[in-house]
Short mmCIF file of C-alpha atoms in Angstrom, two decimals:
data_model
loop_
_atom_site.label_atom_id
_atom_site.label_comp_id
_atom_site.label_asym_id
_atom_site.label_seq_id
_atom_site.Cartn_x
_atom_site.Cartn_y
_atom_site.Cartn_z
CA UNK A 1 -5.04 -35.03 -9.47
CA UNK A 2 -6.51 -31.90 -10.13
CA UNK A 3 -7.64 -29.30 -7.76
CA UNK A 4 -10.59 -30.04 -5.87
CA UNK A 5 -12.91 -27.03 -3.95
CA UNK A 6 -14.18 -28.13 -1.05
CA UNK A 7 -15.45 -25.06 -0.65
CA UNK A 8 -15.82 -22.76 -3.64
CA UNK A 9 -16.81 -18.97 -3.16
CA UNK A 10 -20.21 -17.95 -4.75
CA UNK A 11 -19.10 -14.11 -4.96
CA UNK A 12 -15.87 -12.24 -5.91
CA UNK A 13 -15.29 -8.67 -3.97
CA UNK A 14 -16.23 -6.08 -6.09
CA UNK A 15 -18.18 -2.57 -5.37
CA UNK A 16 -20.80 -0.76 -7.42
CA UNK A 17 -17.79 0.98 -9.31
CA UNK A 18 -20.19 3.19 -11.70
CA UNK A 19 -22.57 4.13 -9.33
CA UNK A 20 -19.45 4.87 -6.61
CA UNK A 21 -17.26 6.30 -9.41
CA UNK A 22 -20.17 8.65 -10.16
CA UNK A 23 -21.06 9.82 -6.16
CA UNK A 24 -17.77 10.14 -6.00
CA UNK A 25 -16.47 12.17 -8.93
CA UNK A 26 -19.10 14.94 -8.21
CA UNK A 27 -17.99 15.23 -4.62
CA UNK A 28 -14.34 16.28 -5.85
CA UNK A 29 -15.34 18.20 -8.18
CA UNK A 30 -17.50 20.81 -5.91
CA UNK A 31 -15.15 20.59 -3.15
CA UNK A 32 -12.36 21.70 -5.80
CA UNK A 33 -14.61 24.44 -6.87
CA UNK A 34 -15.84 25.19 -3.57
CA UNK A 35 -12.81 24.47 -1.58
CA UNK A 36 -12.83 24.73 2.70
CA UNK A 37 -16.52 25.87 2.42
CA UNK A 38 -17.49 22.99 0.74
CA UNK A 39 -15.29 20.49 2.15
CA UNK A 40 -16.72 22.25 5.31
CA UNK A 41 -20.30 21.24 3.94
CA UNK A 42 -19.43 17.26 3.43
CA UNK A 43 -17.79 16.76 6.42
CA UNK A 44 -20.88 18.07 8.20
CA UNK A 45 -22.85 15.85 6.03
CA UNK A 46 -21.44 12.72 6.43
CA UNK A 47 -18.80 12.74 9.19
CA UNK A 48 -21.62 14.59 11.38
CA UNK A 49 -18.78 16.60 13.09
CA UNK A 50 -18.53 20.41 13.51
CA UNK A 51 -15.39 21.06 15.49
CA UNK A 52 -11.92 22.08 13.97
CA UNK A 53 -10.66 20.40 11.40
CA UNK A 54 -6.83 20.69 11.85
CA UNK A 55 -6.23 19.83 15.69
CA UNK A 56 -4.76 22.59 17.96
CA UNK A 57 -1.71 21.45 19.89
CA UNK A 58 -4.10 21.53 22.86
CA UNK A 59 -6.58 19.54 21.49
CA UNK A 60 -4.04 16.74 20.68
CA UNK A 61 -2.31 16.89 23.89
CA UNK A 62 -6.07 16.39 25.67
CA UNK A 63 -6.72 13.30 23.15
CA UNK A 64 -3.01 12.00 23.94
CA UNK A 65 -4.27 12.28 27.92
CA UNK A 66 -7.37 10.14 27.23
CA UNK A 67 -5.21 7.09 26.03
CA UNK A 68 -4.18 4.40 28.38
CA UNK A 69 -0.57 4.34 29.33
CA UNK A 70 -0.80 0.49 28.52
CA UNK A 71 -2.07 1.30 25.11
CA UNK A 72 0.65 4.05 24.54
CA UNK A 73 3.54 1.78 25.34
CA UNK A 74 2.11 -0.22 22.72
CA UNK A 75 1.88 1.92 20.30
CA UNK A 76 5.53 3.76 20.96
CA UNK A 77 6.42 -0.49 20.11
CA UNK A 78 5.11 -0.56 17.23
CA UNK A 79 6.35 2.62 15.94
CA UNK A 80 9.77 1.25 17.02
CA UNK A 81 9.58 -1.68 15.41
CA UNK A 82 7.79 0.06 12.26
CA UNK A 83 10.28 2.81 12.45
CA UNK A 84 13.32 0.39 12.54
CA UNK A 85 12.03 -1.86 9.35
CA UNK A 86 11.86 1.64 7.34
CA UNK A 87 15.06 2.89 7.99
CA UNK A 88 16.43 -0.92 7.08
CA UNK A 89 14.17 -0.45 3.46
CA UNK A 90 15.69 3.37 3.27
CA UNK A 91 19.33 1.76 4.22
CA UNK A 92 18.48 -0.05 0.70
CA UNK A 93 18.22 3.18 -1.69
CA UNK A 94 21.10 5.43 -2.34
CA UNK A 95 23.04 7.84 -4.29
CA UNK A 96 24.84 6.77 -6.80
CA UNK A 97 26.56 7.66 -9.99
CA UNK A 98 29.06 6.00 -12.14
CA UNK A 99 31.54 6.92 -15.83
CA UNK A 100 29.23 5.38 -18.33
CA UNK A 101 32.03 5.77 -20.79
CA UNK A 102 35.44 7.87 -20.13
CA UNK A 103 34.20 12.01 -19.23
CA UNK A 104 30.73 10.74 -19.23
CA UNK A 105 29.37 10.94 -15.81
CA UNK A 106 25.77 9.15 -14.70
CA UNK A 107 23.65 9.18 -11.72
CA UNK A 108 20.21 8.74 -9.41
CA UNK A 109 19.72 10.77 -6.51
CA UNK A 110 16.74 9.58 -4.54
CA UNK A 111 14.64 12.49 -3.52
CA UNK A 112 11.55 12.35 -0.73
CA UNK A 113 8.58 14.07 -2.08
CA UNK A 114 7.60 17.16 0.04
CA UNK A 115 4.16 16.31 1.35
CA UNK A 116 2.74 12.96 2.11
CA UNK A 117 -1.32 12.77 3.35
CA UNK A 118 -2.04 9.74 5.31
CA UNK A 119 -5.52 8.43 5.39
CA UNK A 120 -6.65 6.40 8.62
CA UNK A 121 -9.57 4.93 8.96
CA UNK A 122 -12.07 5.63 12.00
CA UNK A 123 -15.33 4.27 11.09
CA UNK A 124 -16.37 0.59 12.10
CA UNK A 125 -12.91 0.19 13.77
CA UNK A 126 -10.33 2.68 14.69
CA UNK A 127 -7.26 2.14 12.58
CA UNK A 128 -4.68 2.95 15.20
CA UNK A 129 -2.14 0.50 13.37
CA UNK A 130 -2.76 2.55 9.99
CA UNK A 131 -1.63 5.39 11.39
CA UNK A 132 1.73 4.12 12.80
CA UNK A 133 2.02 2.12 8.95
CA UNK A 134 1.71 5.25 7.42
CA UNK A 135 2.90 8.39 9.30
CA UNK A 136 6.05 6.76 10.09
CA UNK A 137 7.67 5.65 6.61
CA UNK A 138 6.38 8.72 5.31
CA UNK A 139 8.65 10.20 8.57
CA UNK A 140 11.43 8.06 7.80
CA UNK A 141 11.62 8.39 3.95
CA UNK A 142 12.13 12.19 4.82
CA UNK A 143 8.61 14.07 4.28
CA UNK A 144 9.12 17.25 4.94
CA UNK A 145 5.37 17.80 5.74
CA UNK A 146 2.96 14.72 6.83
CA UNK A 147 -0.73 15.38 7.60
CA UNK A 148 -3.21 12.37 9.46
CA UNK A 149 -6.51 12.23 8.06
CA UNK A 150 -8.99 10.48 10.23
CA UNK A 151 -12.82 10.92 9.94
CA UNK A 152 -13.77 11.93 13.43
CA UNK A 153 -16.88 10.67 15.49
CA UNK A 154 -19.93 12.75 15.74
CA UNK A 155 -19.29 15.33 19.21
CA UNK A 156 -16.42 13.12 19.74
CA UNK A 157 -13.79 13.64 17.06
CA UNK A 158 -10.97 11.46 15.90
CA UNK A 159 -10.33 8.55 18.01
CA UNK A 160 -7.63 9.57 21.07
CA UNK A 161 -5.74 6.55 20.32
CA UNK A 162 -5.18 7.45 16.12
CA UNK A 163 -4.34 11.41 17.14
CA UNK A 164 -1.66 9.44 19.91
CA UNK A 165 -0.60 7.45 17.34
CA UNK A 166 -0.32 9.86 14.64
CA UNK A 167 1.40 12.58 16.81
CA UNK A 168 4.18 10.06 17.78
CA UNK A 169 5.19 8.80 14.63
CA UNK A 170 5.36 12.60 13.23
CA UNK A 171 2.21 13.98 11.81
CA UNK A 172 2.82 17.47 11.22
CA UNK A 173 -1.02 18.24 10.95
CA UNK A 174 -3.57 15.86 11.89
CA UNK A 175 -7.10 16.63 10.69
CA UNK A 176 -10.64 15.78 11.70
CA UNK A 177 -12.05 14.88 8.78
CA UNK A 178 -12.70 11.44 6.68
CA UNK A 179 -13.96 9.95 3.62
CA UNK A 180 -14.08 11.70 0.06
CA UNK A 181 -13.79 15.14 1.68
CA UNK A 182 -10.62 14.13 3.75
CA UNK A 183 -9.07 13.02 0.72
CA UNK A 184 -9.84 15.86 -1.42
CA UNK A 185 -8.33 18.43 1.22
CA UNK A 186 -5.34 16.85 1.26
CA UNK A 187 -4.67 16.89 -2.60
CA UNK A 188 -6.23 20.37 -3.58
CA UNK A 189 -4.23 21.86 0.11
CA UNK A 190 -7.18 23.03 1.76
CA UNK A 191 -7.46 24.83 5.55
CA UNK A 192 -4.04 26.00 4.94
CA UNK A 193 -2.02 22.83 3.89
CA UNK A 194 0.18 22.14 1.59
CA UNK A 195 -0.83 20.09 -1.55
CA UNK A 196 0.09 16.06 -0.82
CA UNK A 197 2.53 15.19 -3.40
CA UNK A 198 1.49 11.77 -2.72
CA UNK A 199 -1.83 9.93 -0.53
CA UNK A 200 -1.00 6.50 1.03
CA UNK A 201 -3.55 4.51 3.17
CA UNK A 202 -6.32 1.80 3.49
CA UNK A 203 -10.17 3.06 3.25
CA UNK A 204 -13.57 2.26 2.11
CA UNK A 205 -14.79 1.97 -1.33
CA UNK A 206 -15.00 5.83 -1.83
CA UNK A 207 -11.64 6.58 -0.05
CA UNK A 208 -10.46 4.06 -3.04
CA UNK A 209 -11.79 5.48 -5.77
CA UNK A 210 -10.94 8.82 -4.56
CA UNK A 211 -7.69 7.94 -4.89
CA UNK A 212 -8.26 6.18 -8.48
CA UNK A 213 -9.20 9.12 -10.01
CA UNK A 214 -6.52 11.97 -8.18
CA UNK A 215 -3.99 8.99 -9.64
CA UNK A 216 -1.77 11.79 -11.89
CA UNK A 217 -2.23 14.79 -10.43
CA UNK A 218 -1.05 13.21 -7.20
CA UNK A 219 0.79 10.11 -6.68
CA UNK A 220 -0.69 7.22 -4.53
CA UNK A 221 0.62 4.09 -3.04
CA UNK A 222 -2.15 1.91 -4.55
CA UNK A 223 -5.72 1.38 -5.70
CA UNK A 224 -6.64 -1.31 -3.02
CA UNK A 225 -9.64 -2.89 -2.54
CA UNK A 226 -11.38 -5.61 0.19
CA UNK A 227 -8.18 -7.17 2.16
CA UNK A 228 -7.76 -10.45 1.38
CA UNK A 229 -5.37 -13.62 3.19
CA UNK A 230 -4.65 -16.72 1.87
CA UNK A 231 -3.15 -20.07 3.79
CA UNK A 232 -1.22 -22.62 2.84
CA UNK A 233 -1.12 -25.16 5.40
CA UNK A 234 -0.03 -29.38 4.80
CA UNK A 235 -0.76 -31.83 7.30
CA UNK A 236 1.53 -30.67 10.05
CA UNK A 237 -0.49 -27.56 10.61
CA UNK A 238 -2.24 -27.04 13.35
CA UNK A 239 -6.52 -27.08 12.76
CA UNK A 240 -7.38 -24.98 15.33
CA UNK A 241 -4.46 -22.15 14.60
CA UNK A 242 -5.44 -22.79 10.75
CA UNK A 243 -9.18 -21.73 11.27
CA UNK A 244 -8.51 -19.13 13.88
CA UNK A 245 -6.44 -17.18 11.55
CA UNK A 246 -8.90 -17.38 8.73
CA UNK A 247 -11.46 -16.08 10.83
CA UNK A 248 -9.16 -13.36 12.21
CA UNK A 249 -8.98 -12.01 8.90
CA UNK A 250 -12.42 -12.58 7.70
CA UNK A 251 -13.04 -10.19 10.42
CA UNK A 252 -11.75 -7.16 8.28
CA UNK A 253 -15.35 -6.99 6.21
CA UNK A 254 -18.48 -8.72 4.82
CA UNK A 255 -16.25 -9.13 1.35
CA UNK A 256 -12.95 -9.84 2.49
CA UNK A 257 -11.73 -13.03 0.71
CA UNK A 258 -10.14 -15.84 2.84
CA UNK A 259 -8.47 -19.19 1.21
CA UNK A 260 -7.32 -22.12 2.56
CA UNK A 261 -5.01 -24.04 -0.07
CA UNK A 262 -3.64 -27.84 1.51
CA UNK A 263 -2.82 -31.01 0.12
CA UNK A 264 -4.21 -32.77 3.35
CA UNK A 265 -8.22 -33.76 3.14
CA UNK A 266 -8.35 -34.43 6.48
CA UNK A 267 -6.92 -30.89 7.97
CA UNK A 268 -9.36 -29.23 5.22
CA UNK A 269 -12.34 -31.04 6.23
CA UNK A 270 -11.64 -30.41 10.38
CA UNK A 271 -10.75 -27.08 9.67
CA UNK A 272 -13.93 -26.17 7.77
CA UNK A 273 -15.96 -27.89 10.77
CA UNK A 274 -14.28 -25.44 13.24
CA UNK A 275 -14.48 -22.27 11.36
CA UNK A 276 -18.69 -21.50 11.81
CA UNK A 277 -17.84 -22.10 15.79
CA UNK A 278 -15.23 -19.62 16.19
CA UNK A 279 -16.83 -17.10 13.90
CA UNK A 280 -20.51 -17.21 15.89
CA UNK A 281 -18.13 -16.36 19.03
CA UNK A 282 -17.15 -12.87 18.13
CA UNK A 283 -18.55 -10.07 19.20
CA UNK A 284 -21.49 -8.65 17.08
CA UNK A 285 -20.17 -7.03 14.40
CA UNK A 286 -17.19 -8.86 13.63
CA UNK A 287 -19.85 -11.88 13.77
CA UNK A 288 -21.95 -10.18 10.82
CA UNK A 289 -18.52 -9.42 8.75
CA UNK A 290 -16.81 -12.89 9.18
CA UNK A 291 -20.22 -14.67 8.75
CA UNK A 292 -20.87 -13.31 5.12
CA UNK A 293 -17.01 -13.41 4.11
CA UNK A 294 -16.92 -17.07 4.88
CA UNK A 295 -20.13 -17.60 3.28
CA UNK A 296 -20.24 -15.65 0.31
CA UNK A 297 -16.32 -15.28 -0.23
CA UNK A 298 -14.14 -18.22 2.05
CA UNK A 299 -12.57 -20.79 -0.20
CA UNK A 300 -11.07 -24.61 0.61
CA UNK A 301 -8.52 -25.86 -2.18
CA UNK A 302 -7.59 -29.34 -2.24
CA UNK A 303 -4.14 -29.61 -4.26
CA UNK A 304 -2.16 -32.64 -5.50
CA UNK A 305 1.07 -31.93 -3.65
CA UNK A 306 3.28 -28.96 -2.50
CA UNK A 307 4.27 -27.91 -5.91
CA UNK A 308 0.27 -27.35 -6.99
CA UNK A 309 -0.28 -25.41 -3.22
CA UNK A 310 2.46 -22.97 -4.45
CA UNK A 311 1.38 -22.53 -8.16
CA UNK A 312 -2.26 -21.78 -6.82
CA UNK A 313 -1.34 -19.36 -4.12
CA UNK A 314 0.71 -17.86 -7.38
CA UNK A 315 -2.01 -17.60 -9.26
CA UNK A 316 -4.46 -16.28 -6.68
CA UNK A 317 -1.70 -13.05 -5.69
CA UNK A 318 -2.89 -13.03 -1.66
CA UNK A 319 -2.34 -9.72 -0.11
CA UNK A 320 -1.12 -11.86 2.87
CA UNK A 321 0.03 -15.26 2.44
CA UNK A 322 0.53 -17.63 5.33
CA UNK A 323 2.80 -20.77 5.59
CA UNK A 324 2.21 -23.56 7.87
CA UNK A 325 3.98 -26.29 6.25
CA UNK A 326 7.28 -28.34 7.28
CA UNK A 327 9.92 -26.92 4.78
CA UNK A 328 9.37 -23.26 5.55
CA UNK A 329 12.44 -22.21 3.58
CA UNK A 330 11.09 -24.29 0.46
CA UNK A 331 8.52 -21.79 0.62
CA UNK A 332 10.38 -19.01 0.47
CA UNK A 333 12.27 -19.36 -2.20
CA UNK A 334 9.34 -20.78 -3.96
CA UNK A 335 6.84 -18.10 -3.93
CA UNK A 336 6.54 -15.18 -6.08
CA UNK A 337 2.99 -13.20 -5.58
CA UNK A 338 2.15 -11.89 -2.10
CA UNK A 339 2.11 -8.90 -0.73
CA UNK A 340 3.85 -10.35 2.99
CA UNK A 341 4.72 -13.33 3.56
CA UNK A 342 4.05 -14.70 7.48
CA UNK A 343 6.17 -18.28 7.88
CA UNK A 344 5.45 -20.81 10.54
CA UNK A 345 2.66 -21.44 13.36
CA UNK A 346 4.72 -18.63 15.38
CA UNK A 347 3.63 -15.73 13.33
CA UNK A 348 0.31 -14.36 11.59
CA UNK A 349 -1.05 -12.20 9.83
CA UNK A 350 -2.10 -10.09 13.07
CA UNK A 351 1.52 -9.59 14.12
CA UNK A 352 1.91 -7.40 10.79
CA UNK A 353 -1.18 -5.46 10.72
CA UNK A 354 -0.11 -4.02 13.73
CA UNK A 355 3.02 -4.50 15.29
CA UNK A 356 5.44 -6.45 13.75
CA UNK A 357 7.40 -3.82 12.02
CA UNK A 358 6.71 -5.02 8.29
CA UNK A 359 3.79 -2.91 6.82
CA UNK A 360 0.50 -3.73 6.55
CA UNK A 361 -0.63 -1.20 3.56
CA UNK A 362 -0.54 -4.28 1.07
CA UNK A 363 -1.36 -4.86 -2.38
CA UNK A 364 -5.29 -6.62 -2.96
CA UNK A 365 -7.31 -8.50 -5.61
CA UNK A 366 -4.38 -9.90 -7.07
CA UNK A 367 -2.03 -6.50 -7.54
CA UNK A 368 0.56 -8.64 -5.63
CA UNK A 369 1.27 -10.10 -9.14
CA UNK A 370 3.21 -6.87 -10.30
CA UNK A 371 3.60 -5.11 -7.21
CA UNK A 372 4.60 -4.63 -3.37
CA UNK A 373 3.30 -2.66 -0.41
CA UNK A 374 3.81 0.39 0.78
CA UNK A 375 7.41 1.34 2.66
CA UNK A 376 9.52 4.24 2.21
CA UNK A 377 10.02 3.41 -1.25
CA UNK A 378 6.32 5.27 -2.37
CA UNK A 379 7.89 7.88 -0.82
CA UNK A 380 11.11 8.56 -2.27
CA UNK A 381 11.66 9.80 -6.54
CA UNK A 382 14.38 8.42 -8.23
CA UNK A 383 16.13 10.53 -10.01
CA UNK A 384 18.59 10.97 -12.66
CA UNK A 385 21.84 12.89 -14.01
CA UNK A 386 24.16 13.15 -15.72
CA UNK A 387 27.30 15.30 -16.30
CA UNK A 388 29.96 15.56 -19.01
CA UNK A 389 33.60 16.65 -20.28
CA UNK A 390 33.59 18.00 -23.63
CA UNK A 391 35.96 14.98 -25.01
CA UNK A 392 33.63 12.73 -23.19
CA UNK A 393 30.20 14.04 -24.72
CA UNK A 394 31.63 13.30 -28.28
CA UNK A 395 30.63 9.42 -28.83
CA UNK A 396 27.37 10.37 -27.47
CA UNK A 397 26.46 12.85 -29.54
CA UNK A 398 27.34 11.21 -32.38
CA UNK A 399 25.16 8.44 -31.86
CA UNK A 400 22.08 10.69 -30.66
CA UNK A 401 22.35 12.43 -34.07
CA UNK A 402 22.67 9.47 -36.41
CA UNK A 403 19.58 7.81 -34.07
CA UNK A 404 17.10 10.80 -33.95
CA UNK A 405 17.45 11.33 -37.56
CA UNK A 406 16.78 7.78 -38.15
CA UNK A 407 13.37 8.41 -35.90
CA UNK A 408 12.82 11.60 -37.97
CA UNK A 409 13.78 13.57 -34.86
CA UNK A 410 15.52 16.58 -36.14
CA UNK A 411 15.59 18.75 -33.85
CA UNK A 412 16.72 16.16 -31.23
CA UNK A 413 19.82 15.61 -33.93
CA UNK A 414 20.50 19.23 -34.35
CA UNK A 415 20.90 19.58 -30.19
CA UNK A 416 23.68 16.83 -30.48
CA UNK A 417 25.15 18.55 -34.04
CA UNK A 418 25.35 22.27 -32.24
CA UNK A 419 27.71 20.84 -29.68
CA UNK A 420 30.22 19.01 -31.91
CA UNK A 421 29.94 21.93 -34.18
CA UNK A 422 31.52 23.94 -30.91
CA UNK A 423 33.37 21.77 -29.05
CA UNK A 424 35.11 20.27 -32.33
CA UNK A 425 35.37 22.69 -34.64
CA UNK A 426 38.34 21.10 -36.67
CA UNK A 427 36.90 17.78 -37.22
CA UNK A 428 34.13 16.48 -39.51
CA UNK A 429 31.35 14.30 -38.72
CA UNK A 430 29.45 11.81 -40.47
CA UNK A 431 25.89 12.74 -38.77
CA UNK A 432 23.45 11.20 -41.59
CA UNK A 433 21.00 8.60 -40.43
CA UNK A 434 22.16 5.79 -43.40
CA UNK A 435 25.70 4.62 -44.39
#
């Protein structure tokens, strides 16, 4: 049997990269000539907001009094449980070295970079989980200076519940600002910040490519585009669960792909039947997103058996992949390309974007094929070293000259023939690259 669509997409997510790549590149490069005058200039423009751009400590203390206590105790449990996961992923990275041959010493040290800049998104919904995703790894992995970038509201600012979050988990700056402009102030260290050694963070088809093209002179955790989710669900899952999670993701955007891969017809069928219901009952603009990502972007596969559901959730790479199947550790140890992995009826997707403790920066259109999502690790360098007796550096330099002349590398072979020359001043070496 081969795969059968019951439902096959008629779009695949893409933006106008040219025209965006274009808008986008010219707004970097005037703010980089222009710097906080400029940047000054955009942020008026499109963020519509005038106030200061790096928060006082009494403007974040007023936001932090504007936020529900209910919300904050939230919030401070999902940092925890954020927090925790990190420190388990830094537990997981150490120092090591180790005699690579006798008096020849190697290492890594694992080094935080200085500055992180976190992007949060504030426009058509308030990322408060983005900020808790981000802020706090970059706190854990051992930033020494973090700044929150959240485009603020016109006369309102940034959303009390992202400064909140952001000030909890360990922003050291958090600054009014968003989009292009936001970015760019981050990595050129404008208003008096350091330069971001690295900018982590979901946002909007200019945030992205913003990022695309800073990729080298600063590092970033990924070039992500519309979120995606993909189920996997046999005849033991439940319909209504099935389509209420597909929905809840569809949610995210009018292009965010959501896939439904089972082996059971009859789940497929009731499960497409259900979906247009719950979607018409959301409010308004979640309706408008979730109607055109089911429409244009929603897919139904109908595989053989178990074996074919796991090869095509392979091949399509979700950047969350959902199990409701008997057999969950099958599963496990089955798949390969996600970027996390939610098991059973008793978790979803949701839990993770905001309060699980896993993170919900994830890997899109397919990156989960070669990589993960972001956790302390973006954070961190790994480093090497290595140190040496002068008995012990003797085999290597040997080899290093007799290899680097074979590449034509002369100078690299005259490094390794100045040492033996000192160190061994009584002996002879055969150093040619033949014989």
């Amino acid at each position: 049997m081969t795969r059968e669509y019951l439902k096959k997409a008629d779009l695949t997510p893409k933006s106008d990269a040219p025209e965006t790549h274009k808008i986008v590149q010219g707004i970097l490069d005037d703010i980089e000539a222009g710097g906080d005058a400029k940047a000054l200039e955009y942020a008026a423009k499109f963020d519509q907001y005038e106030g200061n751009v790096l928060l006082t400590a009494e403007e974040i203390e007023a936001a932090c009094a504007l936020v529900p206590e209910k919300l904050k105790a939230d919030i401070r449990f999902s940092h925890d449980n954020v927090r925790r996961f990190a420190e388990l992923q830094k537990g997981t990275m150490q120092d090591v070295e180790t005699e690579i041959s006798p008096g020849f010493v190697t290492g890594q040290k694992v080094i935080p970079v200085d500055a992180a800049g976190c992007y949060v998104p504030g426009g058509r919904y308030s990322h408060i989980a983005s900020a808790i995703m981000t802020v706090t790894t970059a706190k854990v992995a051992g930033c020494k200076h973090i700044t929150a970038c959240s485009p603020p509201r016109p006369g309102v600012g940034v959303a009390p519940a992202i400064v909140y979050a952001a000030h909890i988990c360990g922003a050291d700056k958090i600054m009014a600002m968003g989009g292009v402009q936001g970015v760019a102030a981050m990595t050129f260290g404008l208003f008096g910040l350091p330069k971001a050694n690295i900018l982590v963070g979901p946002g909007n088809q200019f945030v992205a490519e913003a990022k695309r093209i800073l990729f080298g002179r600063v590092g970033i955790d990924m070039i992500a585009g519309p979120t995606d989710s993909l189920i996997l669900a046999d005849g033991t899952a439940d319909a209504h669960i099935v389509a209420t999670d597909l929905v809840s993701q569809a949610e995210h955007g009018y292009n965010s792909p959501v896939w439904l891969v089972t082996d059971d017809r009859t789940l497929a069928e009731e499960v497409m039947r259900l979906v247009p219901g719950y979607i018409d009952d959301l409010p308004e603009v979640n309706r408008e997103n979730a109607t055109a990502a089911w429409r244009d972007y929603a897919e139904v596969i109908l595989c053989a058996d178990r074996k074919d559901m796991a090869a095509c959730s392979d091949e399509y790479a979700p950047e969350h992949l959902t199990v409701q199947a008997a057999d969950l550790d099958w599963w496990l140890q089955r798949l390969t390309c996600y970027g996390s992995l939610f098991l059973g009826e008793e978790t979803t997707v949701s839990y993770g974007d905001k309060a699980a403790g896993t993170n919900h920066v994830l890997p899109t259109s397919r990156a989960a094929s070669y990589t993960g999502g972001l956790s302390v690790h973006k954070y961190m360098k790994i480093v090497t070293w290595q140190r040496a007796t002068r008995e012990g550096s003797k085999p290597v330099a040997e080899a290093t000259a007799r290899i680097a002349r074979l590449e034509g590398m002369e100078g690299h072979a005259r490094a390794a023939d100045v040492r033996l020359a000192k160190y061994f001043p009584d002996e002879t070496f055969d150093l040619t690259a033949n014989g």
